[in-house]
Amino acid sequence: MKTLHFLVSILALASCVAFAYDPSPLQDFCVAIKDPKDGVFVNGKFCKDPILVNAEDFFKHVEPGNASNPLGSQVTPVTVDQLFGLNTLGISLARIDFAPKGLNPPHIHPRGTEFLIVVEGTLYVGFVTSNQDNNRLFSKVLNKGDVFVFPIGLIHFQLNVGYGNAVAIAGLSSQNPGVITIANALFKSNPPISDEVLTKAFQVDKSIIDYLQKQSWYDNN
Ligand SMILES: *[C@@H]1O[C@H](CO)[C@@H](O)[C@H](O)[C@H]1NC(C)=O
């Protein structure tokens, strides 16, 4: 009986861990739908009835993003929210356009490892490891054709250090990797995080925190 209990606990724990990530697909595809009344199976999001699925459910045209903004970069995501055929399949993609000196600012994908390939221009990229690893910075200058990996959950960034525009394509290991831009999350939260928290966290005066909280913090996603 004790052994059985133990086994059940281990299994419960294992399934919790598994469910923290995209589930493995249970069928060839499971095209997401907006209105559950047209749905048949549940695996992640509701699935469209396979009889009604066609090639368009797996197709998307991606236009270049407009990087004329305060960051000089624009992310165009292709996740399950844009391409319903990705439902349950555990991957997504993003196109990132950079103006000269454009920055994709430090951010995290809570549910996805990212694989980036530069298709035009030159990018300075990097990620920072966790506290246990002493917050080491791994960085690199990437040229056309170079690829770089940003492990799941780690803070990373990309800066255009070339003379012209730059373009990169990112693959992500989740249909819904999520994005948390560090500065925006801390200084543009709704409602704002109290000054006491931010002044202590950053070891600066309240006036600096107030200044930071007044900035517009453009969201390039
Ligand atoms: C890009 O955005 C800028 C600023 O919002 C705007 O002035 C410009 O017309 C846009 N360009 C295109 C091609 O949409």
CSV table of C-alpha atoms and ligand atoms in Angstrom, one decimal:
chain,number,residue,atom,x,y,z
A,1,MET,CA,0.0,0.0,0.0
A,2,LYS,CA,2.8,2.3,1.0
A,3,THR,CA,4.6,1.6,-2.3
A,4,LEU,CA,1.4,2.3,-4.2
A,5,HIS,CA,1.0,5.6,-2.5
A,6,PHE,CA,4.6,6.5,-3.3
A,7,LEU,CA,4.1,5.5,-7.0
A,8,VAL,CA,1.0,7.6,-7.2
A,9,SER,CA,2.8,10.6,-5.7
A,10,ILE,CA,5.7,10.3,-8.1
A,11,LEU,CA,3.2,10.0,-11.0
A,12,ALA,CA,1.3,13.1,-9.9
A,13,LEU,CA,4.5,15.0,-9.5
A,14,ALA,CA,5.7,13.9,-13.0
A,15,SER,CA,2.4,14.9,-14.6
A,16,CYS,CA,2.6,18.4,-12.9
A,17,VAL,CA,6.1,18.8,-14.4
A,18,ALA,CA,4.9,17.6,-17.8
A,19,PHE,CA,1.9,20.0,-17.8
A,20,ALA,CA,4.2,22.9,-17.2
A,21,TYR,CA,5.2,22.6,-20.8
A,22,ASP,CA,3.3,22.2,-24.1
A,23,PRO,CA,1.6,18.8,-24.1
A,24,SER,CA,2.8,16.3,-26.7
A,25,PRO,CA,0.3,16.1,-29.6
A,26,LEU,CA,-2.3,13.4,-29.4
A,27,GLN,CA,-3.1,13.5,-33.0
A,28,ASP,CA,-1.6,14.8,-36.3
A,29,PHE,CA,-2.9,18.3,-35.7
A,30,CYS,CA,-5.4,20.2,-33.6
A,31,VAL,CA,-6.2,23.5,-35.3
A,32,ALA,CA,-7.3,26.1,-32.7
A,33,ILE,CA,-10.6,27.8,-33.0
A,34,LYS,CA,-12.1,30.9,-31.4
A,35,ASP,CA,-15.6,29.6,-30.8
A,36,PRO,CA,-15.7,26.3,-28.8
A,37,LYS,CA,-19.1,25.5,-30.4
A,38,ASP,CA,-17.3,24.4,-33.5
A,39,GLY,CA,-14.8,22.3,-31.4
A,40,VAL,CA,-14.5,18.6,-31.0
A,41,PHE,CA,-11.4,17.5,-29.1
A,42,VAL,CA,-9.6,19.3,-26.3
A,43,ASN,CA,-5.8,19.2,-26.3
A,44,GLY,CA,-4.3,22.6,-25.3
A,45,LYS,CA,-6.9,24.8,-27.0
A,46,PHE,CA,-10.1,23.4,-28.4
A,47,CYS,CA,-9.5,21.7,-31.7
A,48,LYS,CA,-11.2,22.4,-35.0
A,49,ASP,CA,-13.1,19.4,-36.4
A,50,PRO,CA,-10.5,17.7,-38.6
A,51,ILE,CA,-13.1,17.4,-41.4
A,52,LEU,CA,-13.2,21.2,-41.6
A,53,VAL,CA,-9.4,21.7,-41.5
A,54,ASN,CA,-7.6,22.8,-44.7
A,55,ALA,CA,-4.2,24.2,-45.9
A,56,GLU,CA,-5.1,27.7,-44.8
A,57,ASP,CA,-5.0,26.6,-41.2
A,58,PHE,CA,-1.3,25.9,-41.5
A,59,PHE,CA,-0.4,29.0,-43.6
A,60,LYS,CA,0.6,32.6,-42.7
A,61,HIS,CA,2.2,35.4,-44.6
A,62,VAL,CA,4.6,37.5,-42.5
A,63,GLU,CA,5.2,41.1,-43.5
A,64,PRO,CA,8.4,43.0,-42.4
A,65,GLY,CA,7.7,44.8,-39.1
A,66,ASN,CA,7.9,48.6,-38.9
A,67,ALA,CA,11.0,49.4,-36.8
A,68,SER,CA,10.4,53.2,-36.8
A,69,ASN,CA,9.7,53.4,-33.1
A,70,PRO,CA,11.6,54.4,-29.9
A,71,LEU,CA,13.3,51.0,-29.7
A,72,GLY,CA,14.1,50.7,-33.4
A,73,SER,CA,12.9,47.1,-33.5
A,74,GLN,CA,9.7,45.3,-34.1
A,75,VAL,CA,8.8,41.7,-33.3
A,76,THR,CA,6.2,40.0,-35.5
A,77,PRO,CA,5.2,36.8,-33.7
A,78,VAL,CA,3.7,33.8,-35.3
A,79,THR,CA,2.4,31.8,-32.3
A,80,VAL,CA,-0.8,29.8,-32.0
A,81,ASP,CA,-2.7,33.1,-31.6
A,82,GLN,CA,-1.7,34.0,-35.2
A,83,LEU,CA,-1.5,30.6,-36.8
A,84,PHE,CA,-4.1,28.3,-35.3
A,85,GLY,CA,-2.5,25.1,-36.9
A,86,LEU,CA,0.3,25.4,-34.4
A,87,ASN,CA,-2.0,24.3,-31.6
A,88,THR,CA,-0.4,21.4,-29.5
A,89,LEU,CA,2.7,21.3,-31.7
A,90,GLY,CA,5.2,22.9,-29.4
A,91,ILE,CA,6.8,25.5,-31.7
A,92,SER,CA,6.4,29.0,-32.9
A,93,LEU,CA,8.3,31.7,-34.7
A,94,ALA,CA,9.0,35.4,-34.7
A,95,ARG,CA,10.4,37.8,-37.3
A,96,ILE,CA,12.4,40.6,-35.8
A,97,ASP,CA,13.1,43.8,-37.8
A,98,PHE,CA,15.8,46.2,-36.6
A,99,ALA,CA,16.4,49.8,-37.7
A,100,PRO,CA,20.1,50.9,-37.5
A,101,LYS,CA,21.0,50.9,-33.8
A,102,GLY,CA,17.7,49.2,-33.0
A,103,LEU,CA,17.3,47.2,-29.9
A,104,ASN,CA,15.2,44.2,-28.9
A,105,PRO,CA,15.4,45.0,-25.2
A,106,PRO,CA,16.2,42.6,-22.4
A,107,HIS,CA,13.3,40.1,-22.1
A,108,ILE,CA,12.3,36.6,-21.1
A,109,HIS,CA,10.3,33.9,-22.7
A,110,PRO,CA,8.8,32.0,-19.8
A,111,ARG,CA,7.8,28.9,-21.8
A,112,GLY,CA,10.3,28.7,-24.7
A,113,THR,CA,13.9,28.3,-25.6
A,114,GLU,CA,14.7,30.5,-28.6
A,115,PHE,CA,16.8,29.7,-31.7
A,116,LEU,CA,17.8,32.9,-33.6
A,117,ILE,CA,19.1,33.1,-37.2
A,118,VAL,CA,20.3,36.4,-38.6
A,119,VAL,CA,19.1,36.8,-42.2
A,120,GLU,CA,20.3,40.4,-42.8
A,121,GLY,CA,22.7,42.7,-41.0
A,122,THR,CA,24.8,42.3,-37.8
A,123,LEU,CA,23.5,41.9,-34.3
A,124,TYR,CA,25.1,41.9,-30.9
A,125,VAL,CA,23.2,39.4,-28.8
A,126,GLY,CA,23.5,37.9,-25.4
A,127,PHE,CA,21.8,36.2,-22.4
A,128,VAL,CA,22.5,36.2,-18.7
A,129,THR,CA,22.5,33.0,-16.6
A,130,SER,CA,20.7,32.5,-13.3
A,131,ASN,CA,22.0,33.6,-9.9
A,132,GLN,CA,23.3,30.1,-9.1
A,133,ASP,CA,25.6,30.5,-12.1
A,134,ASN,CA,26.7,34.0,-11.0
A,135,ASN,CA,24.7,35.9,-13.7
A,136,ARG,CA,27.3,35.2,-16.4
A,137,LEU,CA,26.8,37.1,-19.7
A,138,PHE,CA,27.1,35.0,-22.8
A,139,SER,CA,27.3,37.3,-25.8
A,140,LYS,CA,28.3,37.3,-29.4
A,141,VAL,CA,28.2,39.4,-32.6
A,142,LEU,CA,26.2,37.6,-35.2
A,143,ASN,CA,26.4,38.1,-39.0
A,144,LYS,CA,24.1,36.9,-41.7
A,145,GLY,CA,23.7,33.2,-41.5
A,146,ASP,CA,24.8,32.9,-37.8
A,147,VAL,CA,22.6,31.3,-35.3
A,148,PHE,CA,22.4,31.6,-31.5
A,149,VAL,CA,20.4,29.9,-28.8
A,150,PHE,CA,18.7,31.6,-25.8
A,151,PRO,CA,17.8,29.0,-23.2
A,152,ILE,CA,14.3,29.0,-21.8
A,153,GLY,CA,13.6,31.6,-19.1
A,154,LEU,CA,16.9,33.5,-19.3
A,155,ILE,CA,17.1,37.3,-19.9
A,156,HIS,CA,18.3,38.0,-23.4
A,157,PHE,CA,18.6,40.9,-25.9
A,158,GLN,CA,19.6,41.7,-29.5
A,159,LEU,CA,21.1,45.0,-30.7
A,160,ASN,CA,21.7,46.1,-34.3
A,161,VAL,CA,25.4,47.0,-34.5
A,162,GLY,CA,25.6,47.0,-38.3
A,163,TYR,CA,25.4,50.0,-40.7
A,164,GLY,CA,22.0,49.2,-42.1
A,165,ASN,CA,18.8,47.4,-41.1
A,166,ALA,CA,18.9,43.9,-39.7
A,167,VAL,CA,16.4,41.0,-39.8
A,168,ALA,CA,16.4,37.9,-37.7
A,169,ILE,CA,14.0,34.9,-37.5
A,170,ALA,CA,13.5,33.2,-34.2
A,171,GLY,CA,12.1,29.7,-33.6
A,172,LEU,CA,10.7,29.1,-30.1
A,173,SER,CA,10.0,25.8,-28.4
A,174,SER,CA,6.4,26.5,-27.5
A,175,GLN,CA,3.2,27.3,-29.4
A,176,ASN,CA,2.8,30.2,-26.8
A,177,PRO,CA,6.3,31.1,-25.5
A,178,GLY,CA,5.2,34.3,-23.8
A,179,VAL,CA,7.3,37.4,-23.5
A,180,ILE,CA,8.2,39.6,-20.5
A,181,THR,CA,10.1,42.7,-21.3
A,182,ILE,CA,12.1,43.4,-18.1
A,183,ALA,CA,11.9,47.2,-18.1
A,184,ASN,CA,8.2,47.3,-19.0
A,185,ALA,CA,7.2,44.7,-16.4
A,186,LEU,CA,9.1,46.6,-13.6
A,187,PHE,CA,8.4,50.2,-14.6
A,188,LYS,CA,5.1,50.1,-16.5
A,189,SER,CA,3.2,47.5,-14.4
A,190,ASN,CA,-0.4,48.2,-13.7
A,191,PRO,CA,-0.8,49.3,-11.0
A,192,PRO,CA,2.7,50.5,-10.5
A,193,ILE,CA,5.1,48.6,-8.1
A,194,SER,CA,5.6,50.6,-4.9
A,195,ASP,CA,8.6,53.0,-4.8
A,196,GLU,CA,9.8,51.2,-1.7
A,197,VAL,CA,10.2,48.0,-3.6
A,198,LEU,CA,11.9,49.5,-6.6
A,199,THR,CA,14.2,52.0,-4.7
A,200,LYS,CA,15.6,49.1,-2.6
A,201,ALA,CA,15.8,46.6,-5.5
A,202,PHE,CA,17.8,49.1,-7.6
A,203,GLN,CA,19.5,50.9,-4.8
A,204,VAL,CA,18.6,54.3,-6.2
A,205,ASP,CA,16.6,57.4,-5.0
A,206,LYS,CA,12.9,57.7,-5.4
A,207,SER,CA,13.3,60.5,-7.9
A,208,ILE,CA,15.1,58.1,-10.3
A,209,ILE,CA,12.3,55.5,-9.9
A,210,ASP,CA,9.7,58.2,-10.5
A,211,TYR,CA,11.5,59.2,-13.6
A,212,LEU,CA,11.7,55.7,-14.9
A,213,GLN,CA,8.0,55.1,-14.2
A,214,LYS,CA,7.1,58.2,-16.2
A,215,GLN,CA,8.8,56.8,-19.4
A,216,SER,CA,6.6,55.4,-22.1
A,217,TRP,CA,8.3,51.9,-22.3
A,218,TYR,CA,7.4,51.0,-25.9
A,219,ASP,CA,6.3,47.4,-26.4
A,220,ASN,CA,7.9,46.1,-29.6
A,221,ASN,CA,5.9,42.8,-29.6
B,1,LIG,C1,6.3,53.1,-39.7
B,1,LIG,O1,5.9,53.8,-38.5
B,1,LIG,C2,6.2,55.2,-38.6
B,1,LIG,C3,5.9,55.7,-37.2
B,1,LIG,O2,4.7,55.3,-36.6
B,1,LIG,C4,5.2,55.8,-39.6
B,1,LIG,O3,5.4,57.2,-39.7
B,1,LIG,C5,5.5,55.2,-41.0
B,1,LIG,O4,4.6,55.6,-41.9
B,1,LIG,C6,5.4,53.7,-40.9
B,1,LIG,N1,5.9,53.1,-42.1
B,1,LIG,C7,5.2,52.2,-42.8
B,1,LIG,C8,5.8,51.6,-44.0
B,1,LIG,O5,4.1,51.7,-42.4
